Amino acid sequence: MTTVDLVALRDHLRPVAVALRERALAVDADPGALHALLDAGVLPYRQLGGFPPGYLDDPLRVRGVPVLVRTCVERAVVAETLAWGDASVVVGAPGPSMSGVVVDDLADDEQRDRFYRHVAQPRTWTFFGLTEPDRGSDAAALETAVVARGVPTGGATADGATEGGAAADDGSPGAVLRGHKKYVGNVARASLGVVFARHRPGPLGVGVYLVDTARPGFDAAPLVTTGMRAVQLGEVRLRDVPLRPEDTLGRHLSPSRRGLLGAVRTFNRLRPVVAALAVGVTQAALDYVRAARSSFLADERLMLETFDDRLHAARALVLQAARGADADAADGTLPAAAKATALDLAEEVTRAVPALLGPGARWEHPYLDKLVRDVPGLEMMEGTRTVQRLTLAQGWLQGRARHVELV
Ligand SMILES: Cc1cc2nc3c(=O)[nH]c(=O)nc-3n(C[C@H](O)[C@H](O)[C@H](O)COP(=O)(O)OP(=O)(O)OC[C@H]3O[C@@H](n4cnc5c(N)ncnc54)[C@H](O)[C@@H]3O)c2cc1C
């Protein structure tokens, strides 16, 4: 349970959100403008990055109390508050980001120190390499592989196993990463990150590897996107990128705790944060329309007030899911419910609100247009609502989260 005063944390970060809002359109027009935003010093990205104790001299202080932003609840509150200004900058900022969460879950002490010492340097981006062009984010079907150096494509994996063959240990000396990842945030400017790759067939055959992007064969480039543009989604071709045994995250854990199965905990911790971003975007859209128009017809007022009520409920569910993930990260039921609920609302609100500002609203109100474009990006991050509903249904059938209304 967190001891941080969440209301004070929100209040503390509100001016940061305002500063992000002021610069949101510049960053949307040119993601490179993120550098100018960082130069302006308005975003305390290192303090909000979730570093463990010992890696920052000057942690965030809220009413004098240090806040490390390490729990899912703290991350969700930070994400929601700042997303009111610009959700894409929250995800596109330098720092440990999503890989920090997987490192926290899987790394041993030496790996954790290697990661955080590196990322503590100013303006250091990280990446989280899961999604593939042909396999999406279905981690069980990954094509990116750890293979023995010199083995032709389709040959033996690093531990000597061919398709369906016997398995030994992964991350063996002489192993290389080979494959293609796509839609990976920040990858073209990252210097360190994690790659999900198969080292042998079967459910225990996916590993997570800590990789420096300066290694030979790591070839990343940005993609052009219509929304969440500060994230600078990219693709990376892994052309026999050398791996060392110490790159295998969770090498000290049993096979069932590391790799894909271990990373499920990470996804459960990240989903409430994406849901919180959607809550922040929804609040931004509702506040925007009320600021842009002084009076509403009765049915319009009713619609907005209904959205307010649903937003209140979604915010409570997201916090409940974040608390649940902090208490038991193995249970993804509430995080899935939170993400589906928050995205339903964000999509409905951002679609409904422009109509209240006239036929040319998206043209005349570019910030509103940006919110409309960002929501599909949030829908895709950490799995679509379809996938969340499947997780929620499984949890429900197994007797979990019975107190949550089905979405
Ligand atoms: C802003 C942004 C940032 C991202 N950052 C990263 C990152 O840093 N690293 C990374 O690896 N990836 C990242 N991604 C990619 C993202 O994680 C994936 O695109 C997302 O998880 C969806 O997975 P998918 O592409 O496999 O789509 P799928 O899950 O296959 O979904 C494709 C479509 O099929 C539908 N669908 C899926 N399953 C079912 C089913 N069982 N029944 C019916 N319909 C179904 C979905 O609803 C959807 O419409 C990012 C994406 C975005 C937009």
PDB file of N, CA and C in Angstrom, residues 104-200:
ATOM      1  N   ASP A 104      12.883  -4.427 -13.158  1.00  0.00           N
ATOM      2  CA  ASP A 104      12.530  -4.600 -11.743  1.00  0.00           C
ATOM      3  C   ASP A 104      11.998  -6.006 -11.479  1.00  0.00           C
ATOM      4  N   ASP A 105      11.241  -6.532 -12.438  1.00  0.00           N
ATOM      5  CA  ASP A 105      10.618  -7.836 -12.221  1.00  0.00           C
ATOM      6  C   ASP A 105      11.592  -8.993 -12.399  1.00  0.00           C
ATOM      7  N   LEU A 106      12.530  -8.854 -13.347  1.00  0.00           N
ATOM      8  CA  LEU A 106      13.313 -10.030 -13.741  1.00  0.00           C
ATOM      9  C   LEU A 106      14.812  -9.957 -13.446  1.00  0.00           C
ATOM     10  N   ALA A 107      15.385  -8.757 -13.389  1.00  0.00           N
ATOM     11  CA  ALA A 107      16.851  -8.657 -13.363  1.00  0.00           C
ATOM     12  C   ALA A 107      17.444  -9.101 -12.024  1.00  0.00           C
ATOM     13  N   ASP A 108      18.674  -9.571 -12.077  1.00  0.00           N
ATOM     14  CA  ASP A 108      19.407  -9.795 -10.824  1.00  0.00           C
ATOM     15  C   ASP A 108      20.073  -8.466 -10.429  1.00  0.00           C
ATOM     16  N   ASP A 109      20.773  -8.462  -9.299  1.00  0.00           N
ATOM     17  CA  ASP A 109      21.301  -7.188  -8.772  1.00  0.00           C
ATOM     18  C   ASP A 109      22.268  -6.527  -9.755  1.00  0.00           C
ATOM     19  N   GLU A 110      23.120  -7.348 -10.360  1.00  0.00           N
ATOM     20  CA  GLU A 110      24.120  -6.799 -11.283  1.00  0.00           C
ATOM     21  C   GLU A 110      23.451  -6.193 -12.521  1.00  0.00           C
ATOM     22  N   GLN A 111      22.458  -6.881 -13.047  1.00  0.00           N
ATOM     23  CA  GLN A 111      21.744  -6.380 -14.238  1.00  0.00           C
ATOM     24  C   GLN A 111      20.967  -5.109 -13.898  1.00  0.00           C
ATOM     25  N   ARG A 112      20.366  -5.117 -12.722  1.00  0.00           N
ATOM     26  CA  ARG A 112      19.603  -3.932 -12.314  1.00  0.00           C
ATOM     27  C   ARG A 112      20.529  -2.730 -12.202  1.00  0.00           C
ATOM     28  N   ASP A 113      21.698  -2.960 -11.626  1.00  0.00           N
ATOM     29  CA  ASP A 113      22.660  -1.863 -11.469  1.00  0.00           C
ATOM     30  C   ASP A 113      23.160  -1.401 -12.835  1.00  0.00           C
ATOM     31  N   ARG A 114      23.447  -2.337 -13.719  1.00  0.00           N
ATOM     32  CA  ARG A 114      23.901  -1.967 -15.075  1.00  0.00           C
ATOM     33  C   ARG A 114      22.853  -1.095 -15.762  1.00  0.00           C
ATOM     34  N   PHE A 115      21.593  -1.508 -15.653  1.00  0.00           N
ATOM     35  CA  PHE A 115      20.516  -0.775 -16.322  1.00  0.00           C
ATOM     36  C   PHE A 115      20.349   0.623 -15.719  1.00  0.00           C
ATOM     37  N   TYR A 116      20.154   0.681 -14.418  1.00  0.00           N
ATOM     38  CA  TYR A 116      19.805   1.976 -13.815  1.00  0.00           C
ATOM     39  C   TYR A 116      20.984   2.945 -13.797  1.00  0.00           C
ATOM     40  N   ARG A 117      22.211   2.420 -13.653  1.00  0.00           N
ATOM     41  CA  ARG A 117      23.373   3.325 -13.686  1.00  0.00           C
ATOM     42  C   ARG A 117      23.456   3.994 -15.058  1.00  0.00           C
ATOM     43  N   HIS A 118      23.206   3.211 -16.083  1.00  0.00           N
ATOM     44  CA  HIS A 118      23.258   3.756 -17.442  1.00  0.00           C
ATOM     45  C   HIS A 118      22.129   4.764 -17.669  1.00  0.00           C
ATOM     46  N   VAL A 119      20.931   4.370 -17.287  1.00  0.00           N
ATOM     47  CA  VAL A 119      19.760   5.215 -17.595  1.00  0.00           C
ATOM     48  C   VAL A 119      19.730   6.476 -16.727  1.00  0.00           C
ATOM     49  N   ALA A 120      20.443   6.464 -15.616  1.00  0.00           N
ATOM     50  CA  ALA A 120      20.472   7.662 -14.757  1.00  0.00           C
ATOM     51  C   ALA A 120      21.184   8.827 -15.435  1.00  0.00           C
ATOM     52  N   GLN A 121      21.930   8.556 -16.516  1.00  0.00           N
ATOM     53  CA  GLN A 121      22.569   9.657 -17.251  1.00  0.00           C
ATOM     54  C   GLN A 121      21.474  10.496 -17.901  1.00  0.00           C
ATOM     55  N   PRO A 122      21.655  11.835 -17.948  1.00  0.00           N
ATOM     56  CA  PRO A 122      20.622  12.677 -18.538  1.00  0.00           C
ATOM     57  C   PRO A 122      20.304  12.271 -19.985  1.00  0.00           C
ATOM     58  N   ARG A 123      19.044  12.417 -20.335  1.00  0.00           N
ATOM     59  CA  ARG A 123      18.547  12.183 -21.707  1.00  0.00           C
ATOM     60  C   ARG A 123      18.908  10.814 -22.254  1.00  0.00           C
ATOM     61  N   THR A 124      18.721   9.809 -21.434  1.00  0.00           N
ATOM     62  CA  THR A 124      18.965   8.438 -21.896  1.00  0.00           C
ATOM     63  C   THR A 124      17.616   7.750 -22.105  1.00  0.00           C
ATOM     64  N   TRP A 125      17.370   7.376 -23.346  1.00  0.00           N
ATOM     65  CA  TRP A 125      16.119   6.688 -23.668  1.00  0.00           C
ATOM     66  C   TRP A 125      16.335   5.176 -23.617  1.00  0.00           C
ATOM     67  N   THR A 126      15.260   4.471 -23.316  1.00  0.00           N
ATOM     68  CA  THR A 126      15.301   3.004 -23.330  1.00  0.00           C
ATOM     69  C   THR A 126      14.198   2.498 -24.261  1.00  0.00           C
ATOM     70  N   PHE A 127      14.260   1.234 -24.612  1.00  0.00           N
ATOM     71  CA  PHE A 127      13.206   0.662 -25.462  1.00  0.00           C
ATOM     72  C   PHE A 127      12.774  -0.697 -24.902  1.00  0.00           C
ATOM     73  N   PHE A 128      11.601  -1.120 -25.353  1.00  0.00           N
ATOM     74  CA  PHE A 128      10.989  -2.367 -24.895  1.00  0.00           C
ATOM     75  C   PHE A 128      10.602  -3.130 -26.155  1.00  0.00           C
ATOM     76  N   GLY A 129      11.425  -4.064 -26.575  1.00  0.00           N
ATOM     77  CA  GLY A 129      11.266  -4.686 -27.893  1.00  0.00           C
ATOM     78  C   GLY A 129      10.507  -5.987 -27.865  1.00  0.00           C
ATOM     79  N   LEU A 130       9.197  -5.889 -28.003  1.00  0.00           N
ATOM     80  CA  LEU A 130       8.369  -7.100 -28.034  1.00  0.00           C
ATOM     81  C   LEU A 130       7.709  -7.285 -29.405  1.00  0.00           C
ATOM     82  N   THR A 131       7.001  -6.263 -29.884  1.00  0.00           N
ATOM     83  CA  THR A 131       6.126  -6.406 -31.053  1.00  0.00           C
ATOM     84  C   THR A 131       6.921  -6.648 -32.339  1.00  0.00           C
ATOM     85  N   GLU A 132       6.368  -7.523 -33.189  1.00  0.00           N
ATOM     86  CA  GLU A 132       7.034  -7.858 -34.463  1.00  0.00           C
ATOM     87  C   GLU A 132       6.086  -7.604 -35.625  1.00  0.00           C
ATOM     88  N   PRO A 133       6.628  -7.298 -36.808  1.00  0.00           N
ATOM     89  CA  PRO A 133       5.749  -6.981 -37.934  1.00  0.00           C
ATOM     90  C   PRO A 133       4.829  -8.134 -38.318  1.00  0.00           C
ATOM     91  N   ASP A 134       5.292  -9.366 -38.220  1.00  0.00           N
ATOM     92  CA  ASP A 134       4.448 -10.493 -38.646  1.00  0.00           C
ATOM     93  C   ASP A 134       3.711 -11.162 -37.495  1.00  0.00           C
ATOM     94  N   ARG A 135       4.131 -10.915 -36.276  1.00  0.00           N
ATOM     95  CA  ARG A 135       3.554 -11.632 -35.127  1.00  0.00           C
ATOM     96  C   ARG A 135       2.877 -10.715 -34.133  1.00  0.00           C
ATOM     97  N   GLY A 136       2.930  -9.408 -34.347  1.00  0.00           N
ATOM     98  CA  GLY A 136       2.364  -8.467 -33.386  1.00  0.00           C
ATOM     99  C   GLY A 136       3.004  -8.636 -32.027  1.00  0.00           C
ATOM    100  N   SER A 137       2.181  -8.463 -30.990  1.00  0.00           N
ATOM    101  CA  SER A 137       2.742  -8.580 -29.645  1.00  0.00           C
ATOM    102  C   SER A 137       2.376  -9.925 -29.014  1.00  0.00           C
ATOM    103  N   ASP A 138       2.037 -10.900 -29.854  1.00  0.00           N
ATOM    104  CA  ASP A 138       1.775 -12.251 -29.358  1.00  0.00           C
ATOM    105  C   ASP A 138       3.118 -12.897 -29.007  1.00  0.00           C
ATOM    106  N   ALA A 139       3.492 -12.749 -27.741  1.00  0.00           N
ATOM    107  CA  ALA A 139       4.847 -13.137 -27.339  1.00  0.00           C
ATOM    108  C   ALA A 139       5.102 -14.624 -27.534  1.00  0.00           C
ATOM    109  N   ALA A 140       4.034 -15.427 -27.465  1.00  0.00           N
ATOM    110  CA  ALA A 140       4.233 -16.873 -27.606  1.00  0.00           C
ATOM    111  C   ALA A 140       4.616 -17.246 -29.042  1.00  0.00           C
ATOM    112  N   ALA A 141       4.363 -16.330 -30.000  1.00  0.00           N
ATOM    113  CA  ALA A 141       4.603 -16.675 -31.411  1.00  0.00           C
ATOM    114  C   ALA A 141       5.822 -15.945 -31.983  1.00  0.00           C
ATOM    115  N   LEU A 142       6.648 -15.384 -31.137  1.00  0.00           N
ATOM    116  CA  LEU A 142       7.765 -14.552 -31.610  1.00  0.00           C
ATOM    117  C   LEU A 142       8.653 -15.270 -32.624  1.00  0.00           C
ATOM    118  N   GLU A 143       9.119 -14.492 -33.599  1.00  0.00           N
ATOM    119  CA  GLU A 143      10.075 -15.044 -34.567  1.00  0.00           C
ATOM    120  C   GLU A 143      11.502 -14.626 -34.258  1.00  0.00           C
ATOM    121  N   THR A 144      11.668 -13.498 -33.586  1.00  0.00           N
ATOM    122  CA  THR A 144      13.024 -13.073 -33.224  1.00  0.00           C
ATOM    123  C   THR A 144      13.643 -14.162 -32.357  1.00  0.00           C
ATOM    124  N   ALA A 145      14.877 -14.546 -32.713  1.00  0.00           N
ATOM    125  CA  ALA A 145      15.463 -15.713 -32.052  1.00  0.00           C
ATOM    126  C   ALA A 145      16.869 -15.419 -31.549  1.00  0.00           C
ATOM    127  N   VAL A 146      17.251 -16.166 -30.519  1.00  0.00           N
ATOM    128  CA  VAL A 146      18.642 -16.204 -30.088  1.00  0.00           C
ATOM    129  C   VAL A 146      19.252 -17.411 -30.782  1.00  0.00           C
ATOM    130  N   VAL A 147      20.207 -17.168 -31.664  1.00  0.00           N
ATOM    131  CA  VAL A 147      20.805 -18.281 -32.412  1.00  0.00           C
ATOM    132  C   VAL A 147      22.315 -18.303 -32.185  1.00  0.00           C
ATOM    133  N   ALA A 148      22.899 -19.448 -32.450  1.00  0.00           N
ATOM    134  CA  ALA A 148      24.361 -19.546 -32.357  1.00  0.00           C
ATOM    135  C   ALA A 148      24.971 -18.785 -33.532  1.00  0.00           C
ATOM    136  N   ARG A 149      26.008 -17.996 -33.248  1.00  0.00           N
ATOM    137  CA  ARG A 149      26.641 -17.187 -34.308  1.00  0.00           C
ATOM    138  C   ARG A 149      27.027 -18.073 -35.497  1.00  0.00           C
ATOM    139  N   GLY A 150      26.737 -17.592 -36.698  1.00  0.00           N
ATOM    140  CA  GLY A 150      27.138 -18.315 -37.900  1.00  0.00           C
ATOM    141  C   GLY A 150      26.108 -19.316 -38.390  1.00  0.00           C
ATOM    142  N   VAL A 151      25.098 -19.611 -37.561  1.00  0.00           N
ATOM    143  CA  VAL A 151      24.078 -20.568 -37.986  1.00  0.00           C
ATOM    144  C   VAL A 151      23.148 -19.874 -38.980  1.00  0.00           C
ATOM    145  N   PRO A 152      22.825 -20.532 -40.119  1.00  0.00           N
ATOM    146  CA  PRO A 152      21.932 -19.864 -41.080  1.00  0.00           C
ATOM    147  C   PRO A 152      20.528 -19.705 -40.513  1.00  0.00           C
ATOM    148  N   THR A 153      19.785 -18.731 -41.061  1.00  0.00           N
ATOM    149  CA  THR A 153      18.412 -18.496 -40.609  1.00  0.00           C
ATOM    150  C   THR A 153      17.614 -19.791 -40.688  1.00  0.00           C
ATOM    151  N   GLY A 154      16.829 -20.079 -39.607  1.00  0.00           N
ATOM    152  CA  GLY A 154      16.048 -21.320 -39.573  1.00  0.00           C
ATOM    153  C   GLY A 154      16.838 -22.475 -38.982  1.00  0.00           C
ATOM    154  N   GLY A 155      18.108 -22.221 -38.588  1.00  0.00           N
ATOM    155  CA  GLY A 155      18.916 -23.293 -38.014  1.00  0.00           C
ATOM    156  C   GLY A 155      18.737 -23.382 -36.509  1.00  0.00           C
ATOM    157  N   ALA A 156      19.758 -23.889 -35.847  1.00  0.00           N
ATOM    158  CA  ALA A 156      19.651 -24.153 -34.412  1.00  0.00           C
ATOM    159  C   ALA A 156      19.608 -22.870 -33.601  1.00  0.00           C
ATOM    160  N   THR A 157      18.854 -22.876 -32.491  1.00  0.00           N
ATOM    161  CA  THR A 157      18.879 -21.762 -31.551  1.00  0.00           C
ATOM    162  C   THR A 157      20.133 -21.878 -30.691  1.00  0.00           C
ATOM    163  N   ALA A 158      20.376 -20.847 -29.881  1.00  0.00           N
ATOM    164  CA  ALA A 158      21.661 -20.740 -29.187  1.00  0.00           C
ATOM    165  C   ALA A 158      21.945 -21.909 -28.264  1.00  0.00           C
ATOM    166  N   ASP A 159      20.880 -22.481 -27.719  1.00  0.00           N
ATOM    167  CA  ASP A 159      21.124 -23.564 -26.783  1.00  0.00           C
ATOM    168  C   ASP A 159      21.201 -24.912 -27.491  1.00  0.00           C
ATOM    169  N   GLY A 160      21.286 -24.862 -28.823  1.00  0.00           N
ATOM    170  CA  GLY A 160      21.464 -26.095 -29.578  1.00  0.00           C
ATOM    171  C   GLY A 160      20.169 -26.710 -30.029  1.00  0.00           C
ATOM    172  N   ALA A 161      19.029 -26.129 -29.635  1.00  0.00           N
ATOM    173  CA  ALA A 161      17.749 -26.714 -30.012  1.00  0.00           C
ATOM    174  C   ALA A 161      17.345 -26.240 -31.400  1.00  0.00           C
ATOM    175  N   THR A 162      16.915 -27.153 -32.248  1.00  0.00           N
ATOM    176  CA  THR A 162      16.288 -26.755 -33.504  1.00  0.00           C
ATOM    177  C   THR A 162      14.795 -26.778 -33.251  1.00  0.00           C
ATOM    178  N   GLU A 163      13.977 -26.420 -34.270  1.00  0.00           N
ATOM    179  CA  GLU A 163      12.529 -26.441 -34.076  1.00  0.00           C
ATOM    180  C   GLU A 163      12.107 -27.785 -33.479  1.00  0.00           C
ATOM    181  N   GLY A 164      11.506 -27.759 -32.303  1.00  0.00           N
ATOM    182  CA  GLY A 164      11.034 -28.988 -31.671  1.00  0.00           C
ATOM    183  C   GLY A 164      12.131 -29.784 -30.991  1.00  0.00           C
ATOM    184  N   GLY A 165      13.352 -29.279 -31.001  1.00  0.00           N
ATOM    185  CA  GLY A 165      14.454 -30.026 -30.411  1.00  0.00           C
ATOM    186  C   GLY A 165      14.557 -29.860 -28.907  1.00  0.00           C
ATOM    187  N   ALA A 166      15.544 -30.501 -28.305  1.00  0.00           N
ATOM    188  CA  ALA A 166      15.727 -30.412 -26.865  1.00  0.00           C
ATOM    189  C   ALA A 166      16.328 -29.071 -26.489  1.00  0.00           C
ATOM    190  N   ALA A 167      16.120 -28.652 -25.256  1.00  0.00           N
ATOM    191  CA  ALA A 167      16.570 -27.327 -24.832  1.00  0.00           C
ATOM    192  C   ALA A 167      17.643 -27.418 -23.761  1.00  0.00           C
ATOM    193  N   ALA A 168      18.594 -26.533 -23.831  1.00  0.00           N
ATOM    194  CA  ALA A 168      19.588 -26.411 -22.753  1.00  0.00           C
ATOM    195  C   ALA A 168      19.391 -25.035 -22.118  1.00  0.00           C
ATOM    196  N   ASP A 169      20.437 -24.358 -21.777  1.00  0.00           N
ATOM    197  CA  ASP A 169      20.315 -23.023 -21.196  1.00  0.00           C
ATOM    198  C   ASP A 169      20.384 -21.990 -22.320  1.00  0.00           C
ATOM    199  N   ASP A 170      19.847 -20.782 -22.086  1.00  0.00           N
ATOM    200  CA  ASP A 170      19.909 -19.765 -23.129  1.00  0.00           C
ATOM    201  C   ASP A 170      21.017 -18.761 -22.824  1.00  0.00           C
ATOM    202  N   GLY A 171      21.237 -17.801 -23.741  1.00  0.00           N
ATOM    203  CA  GLY A 171      22.238 -16.760 -23.544  1.00  0.00           C
ATOM    204  C   GLY A 171      23.647 -17.323 -23.519  1.00  0.00           C
ATOM    205  N   SER A 172      23.883 -18.437 -24.208  1.00  0.00           N
ATOM    206  CA  SER A 172      25.213 -19.053 -24.160  1.00  0.00           C
ATOM    207  C   SER A 172      26.231 -18.194 -24.915  1.00  0.00           C
ATOM    208  N   PRO A 173      27.545 -18.314 -24.594  1.00  0.00           N
ATOM    209  CA  PRO A 173      28.542 -17.498 -25.290  1.00  0.00           C
ATOM    210  C   PRO A 173      28.465 -17.756 -26.789  1.00  0.00           C
ATOM    211  N   GLY A 174      28.659 -16.707 -27.583  1.00  0.00           N
ATOM    212  CA  GLY A 174      28.602 -16.868 -29.030  1.00  0.00           C
ATOM    213  C   GLY A 174      27.200 -16.742 -29.585  1.00  0.00           C
ATOM    214  N   ALA A 175      26.229 -16.480 -28.718  1.00  0.00           N
ATOM    215  CA  ALA A 175      24.854 -16.356 -29.197  1.00  0.00           C
ATOM    216  C   ALA A 175      24.627 -14.966 -29.783  1.00  0.00           C
ATOM    217  N   VAL A 176      23.715 -14.887 -30.758  1.00  0.00           N
ATOM    218  CA  VAL A 176      23.347 -13.594 -31.346  1.00  0.00           C
ATOM    219  C   VAL A 176      21.831 -13.492 -31.432  1.00  0.00           C
ATOM    220  N   LEU A 177      21.366 -12.238 -31.499  1.00  0.00           N
ATOM    221  CA  LEU A 177      19.934 -11.980 -31.677  1.00  0.00           C
ATOM    222  C   LEU A 177      19.673 -11.744 -33.148  1.00  0.00           C
ATOM    223  N   ARG A 178      18.623 -12.401 -33.662  1.00  0.00           N
ATOM    224  CA  ARG A 178      18.308 -12.231 -35.079  1.00  0.00           C
ATOM    225  C   ARG A 178      16.789 -12.057 -35.211  1.00  0.00           C
ATOM    226  N   GLY A 179      16.366 -10.971 -35.857  1.00  0.00           N
ATOM    227  CA  GLY A 179      14.917 -10.774 -36.032  1.00  0.00           C
ATOM    228  C   GLY A 179      14.576  -9.341 -36.363  1.00  0.00           C
ATOM    229  N   HIS A 180      13.297  -9.014 -36.214  1.00  0.00           N
ATOM    230  CA  HIS A 180      12.773  -7.722 -36.633  1.00  0.00           C
ATOM    231  C   HIS A 180      11.671  -7.327 -35.661  1.00  0.00           C
ATOM    232  N   LYS A 181      11.825  -6.167 -35.038  1.00  0.00           N
ATOM    233  CA  LYS A 181      10.794  -5.644 -34.136  1.00  0.00           C
ATOM    234  C   LYS A 181      10.215  -4.376 -34.744  1.00  0.00           C
ATOM    235  N   LYS A 182       8.923  -4.156 -34.521  1.00  0.00           N
ATOM    236  CA  LYS A 182       8.288  -2.968 -35.107  1.00  0.00           C
ATOM    237  C   LYS A 182       7.304  -2.362 -34.111  1.00  0.00           C
ATOM    238  N   TYR A 183       7.068  -1.062 -34.244  1.00  0.00           N
ATOM    239  CA  TYR A 183       6.186  -0.310 -33.346  1.00  0.00           C
ATOM    240  C   TYR A 183       6.755  -0.285 -31.924  1.00  0.00           C
ATOM    241  N   VAL A 184       8.045  -0.059 -31.833  1.00  0.00           N
ATOM    242  CA  VAL A 184       8.717  -0.029 -30.540  1.00  0.00           C
ATOM    243  C   VAL A 184       9.015   1.433 -30.190  1.00  0.00           C
ATOM    244  N   GLY A 185       8.495   1.877 -29.053  1.00  0.00           N
ATOM    245  CA  GLY A 185       8.649   3.277 -28.662  1.00  0.00           C
ATOM    246  C   GLY A 185      10.098   3.652 -28.406  1.00  0.00           C
ATOM    247  N   ASN A 186      10.489   4.820 -28.900  1.00  0.00           N
ATOM    248  CA  ASN A 186      11.796   5.435 -28.614  1.00  0.00           C
ATOM    249  C   ASN A 186      13.007   4.662 -29.122  1.00  0.00           C
ATOM    250  N   VAL A 187      12.786   3.600 -29.894  1.00  0.00           N
ATOM    251  CA  VAL A 187      13.912   2.692 -30.162  1.00  0.00           C
ATOM    252  C   VAL A 187      15.036   3.364 -30.962  1.00  0.00           C
ATOM    253  N   ALA A 188      14.680   4.307 -31.839  1.00  0.00           N
ATOM    254  CA  ALA A 188      15.730   4.888 -32.686  1.00  0.00           C
ATOM    255  C   ALA A 188      16.631   5.852 -31.915  1.00  0.00           C
ATOM    256  N   ARG A 189      16.208   6.270 -30.709  1.00  0.00           N
ATOM    257  CA  ARG A 189      17.062   7.174 -29.933  1.00  0.00           C
ATOM    258  C   ARG A 189      17.499   6.537 -28.613  1.00  0.00           C
ATOM    259  N   ALA A 190      17.125   5.275 -28.397  1.00  0.00           N
ATOM    260  CA  ALA A 190      17.471   4.595 -27.143  1.00  0.00           C
ATOM    261  C   ALA A 190      18.914   4.121 -27.167  1.00  0.00           C
ATOM    262  N   SER A 191      19.505   4.013 -25.983  1.00  0.00           N
ATOM    263  CA  SER A 191      20.849   3.438 -25.934  1.00  0.00           C
ATOM    264  C   SER A 191      20.865   2.081 -25.231  1.00  0.00           C
ATOM    265  N   LEU A 192      19.758   1.722 -24.613  1.00  0.00           N
ATOM    266  CA  LEU A 192      19.683   0.444 -23.896  1.00  0.00           C
ATOM    267  C   LEU A 192      18.217   0.018 -23.851  1.00  0.00           C
ATOM    268  N   GLY A 193      17.986  -1.277 -23.824  1.00  0.00           N
ATOM    269  CA  GLY A 193      16.602  -1.722 -23.716  1.00  0.00           C
ATOM    270  C   GLY A 193      16.517  -3.220 -23.637  1.00  0.00           C
ATOM    271  N   VAL A 194      15.279  -3.722 -23.702  1.00  0.00           N
ATOM    272  CA  VAL A 194      15.086  -5.159 -23.597  1.00  0.00           C
ATOM    273  C   VAL A 194      14.483  -5.699 -24.892  1.00  0.00           C
ATOM    274  N   VAL A 195      14.907  -6.901 -25.246  1.00  0.00           N
ATOM    275  CA  VAL A 195      14.395  -7.577 -26.440  1.00  0.00           C
ATOM    276  C   VAL A 195      13.823  -8.926 -26.006  1.00  0.00           C
ATOM    277  N   PHE A 196      12.595  -9.194 -26.454  1.00  0.00           N
ATOM    278  CA  PHE A 196      11.991 -10.506 -26.224  1.00  0.00           C
ATOM    279  C   PHE A 196      12.355 -11.386 -27.418  1.00  0.00           C
ATOM    280  N   ALA A 197      12.895 -12.561 -27.150  1.00  0.00           N
ATOM    281  CA  ALA A 197      13.317 -13.433 -28.252  1.00  0.00           C
ATOM    282  C   ALA A 197      13.227 -14.895 -27.810  1.00  0.00           C
ATOM    283  N   ARG A 198      13.033 -15.726 -28.823  1.00  0.00           N
ATOM    284  CA  ARG A 198      12.902 -17.168 -28.535  1.00  0.00           C
ATOM    285  C   ARG A 198      14.274 -17.832 -28.558  1.00  0.00           C
ATOM    286  N   HIS A 199      14.550 -18.628 -27.545  1.00  0.00           N
ATOM    287  CA  HIS A 199      15.818 -19.370 -27.547  1.00  0.00           C
ATOM    288  C   HIS A 199      15.595 -20.868 -27.674  1.00  0.00           C
ATOM    289  N   ARG A 200      14.346 -21.276 -27.574  1.00  0.00           N
ATOM    290  CA  ARG A 200      13.993 -22.675 -27.838  1.00  0.00           C
ATOM    291  C   ARG A 200      12.479 -22.754 -27.985  1.00  0.00           C
TER     292      ARG A 200
END
